[in-house]
Amino acid sequence: MSFFKRIFGKNNPQPEDTVNKTTKRPEGDGAADTKSSSPEETALQEKFKVEMYESLKRYHYEPALDFKLNLTDSNGDVYREHEAFGGTYQEWSGVRSYWDRMGIFYKQWDDTELQKLAKWQVIQRYVNDRMPLEALDFFKSKVTEEDYMDIRLPVALSKMNRSLNAVANAKLFAEGAYKLRPDLDMVKTELASVLHLSDDQADKEKAHQLMQEVLEKKIKALGEQEIALLNFFLFGVDYIDSSVFAALYLNAGEAGLDAWDTMANEYYYCPHFRYEHAVVLHKNNETVSMLAKLDSLTSEFPWFKAGVNTYADAILSIRESMNNPDFMRDEFAKLEEYKLMWKH
């Protein structure tokens, strides 16, 4: 059986509608009037609705949850999603990046949902939103020994440390979780992800053994002859949450740039994945996209040395080829500042 017979299968089904449709547009909400909306605007409003409910699932890190929001006011008027959250809709509609849009929703949900989250969910919320330093602060100030009774906490802390490029610390949390629950796929997956980042060959072999166990279990449960392997790594019920192995299989399957873009919507929080994505862009002669990818990567994760060094090398190479020593001068100066930070 070839894992790479098909990189992607059918698209995951969209979340079902969980609220009633508008019977009357409330006044003064600041959103566009749906009665006179163009087809393009109507499509955008529907996209907002879909992403809003998806963001709730991601925020809680619970793909199976079915959220029902009460969008009816005291007069009995029912709001559409883009009307009830008019300010969020206006901000969201001007943003191109999927995870920047998710971040807008995350800030909105913080007002009503943050206090409902377990501590491991708070860590995961910050990590997914590319805020590992906030996750670290929360860990230092809020997490107690009793919280480790939930095995999901050390798994989330391992992910946090991977985002901080603190692989040794991530390994401590992942191995600790594995000692307690070696039977859980989520634990095997996280330990495999950490071990694959190791320079030790034995660690890498162990990583592939663990991931093979997880994959074989899922393949057996499906009972299909052709496996769209990377579908296992898309956010959904009982999915494999591994940015490291998603990148590995994309590379092994020589996936196209569209497949990389699709998977980037899952693992934008991971500096390792984004670095591998930039490398693939370089191999495909997508120089402008590569530079943009490295620029955003290093801005958000200045401690990720591979990204910073590669970005600096790319700028120097282009300078030489263009005979222009001032090419991207400001960007290069910022990278030098990041390197100085590593020494302190």
Coordinates of N, CA and C in Angstrom, one line a residue, residues 19 29-31 48 52-53 56 69-71 79-92 104-105 108-109 112:
V19 N -26.9 27.7 14.5 CA -27.8 28.8 14.9 C -28.9 29.0 13.9
D29 N -26.2 47.8 14.2 CA -25.2 46.9 14.6 C -23.9 47.1 13.9
G30 N -23.9 48.0 12.9 CA -22.7 48.4 12.2 C -22.3 47.4 11.1
A31 N -23.0 46.4 10.9 CA -22.7 45.4 9.8 C -23.4 45.8 8.5
F48 N -17.3 33.9 7.0 CA -17.1 34.4 8.4 C -17.8 33.5 9.4
M52 N -15.9 31.3 12.1 CA -16.2 31.6 13.5 C -16.4 30.4 14.3
Y53 N -17.3 29.5 13.8 CA -17.5 28.3 14.6 C -16.3 27.3 14.6
L56 N -14.0 28.5 17.3 CA -14.4 28.1 18.7 C -13.9 26.7 19.0
L69 N -24.7 29.3 19.7 CA -24.6 30.6 20.3 C -26.0 31.2 20.2
N70 N -26.4 31.9 21.3 CA -27.7 32.6 21.3 C -27.5 34.0 20.7
L71 N -28.0 34.1 19.5 CA -27.8 35.4 18.8 C -29.1 36.2 18.7
Y79 N -29.9 37.8 15.1 CA -28.8 38.3 14.4 C -28.1 37.2 13.5
R80 N -27.6 37.6 12.4 CA -26.7 36.8 11.7 C -25.3 36.9 12.3
E81 N -24.4 36.0 12.1 CA -23.1 36.0 12.8 C -22.4 37.3 12.5
H82 N -22.3 37.7 11.3 CA -21.6 38.9 10.9 C -22.2 40.2 11.5
E83 N -23.5 40.1 11.9 CA -24.2 41.2 12.5 C -24.0 41.3 14.0
A84 N -24.1 40.1 14.6 CA -23.9 40.0 16.0 C -22.5 40.4 16.4
F85 N -21.5 40.1 15.6 CA -20.1 40.4 15.8 C -19.6 41.3 14.7
G86 N -20.3 42.5 14.6 CA -20.0 43.4 13.5 C -18.6 43.9 13.5
G87 N -18.1 44.3 14.7 CA -16.7 44.8 14.8 C -15.7 43.8 14.4
T88 N -15.9 42.5 14.9 CA -15.0 41.4 14.5 C -15.0 41.2 13.0
Y89 N -16.3 41.2 12.5 CA -16.4 40.9 11.0 C -15.7 42.0 10.2
Q90 N -15.7 43.2 10.6 CA -15.1 44.3 9.8 C -13.5 44.1 9.9
E91 N -13.0 43.7 11.0 CA -11.6 43.5 11.2 C -11.2 42.2 10.4
W92 N -12.0 41.2 10.6 CA -11.7 39.9 9.9 C -11.7 40.0 8.4
I104 N -7.9 36.9 15.4 CA -9.0 37.9 15.6 C -10.1 37.3 16.4
F105 N -10.5 36.1 16.0 CA -11.6 35.4 16.7 C -11.1 35.0 18.1
Q108 N -11.6 37.7 20.5 CA -13.0 37.9 20.8 C -13.4 36.9 21.8
W109 N -13.0 35.6 21.7 CA -13.5 34.6 22.6 C -12.8 34.7 24.0
T112 N -15.2 35.9 26.7 CA -16.3 35.0 27.2 C -15.8 33.6 27.5

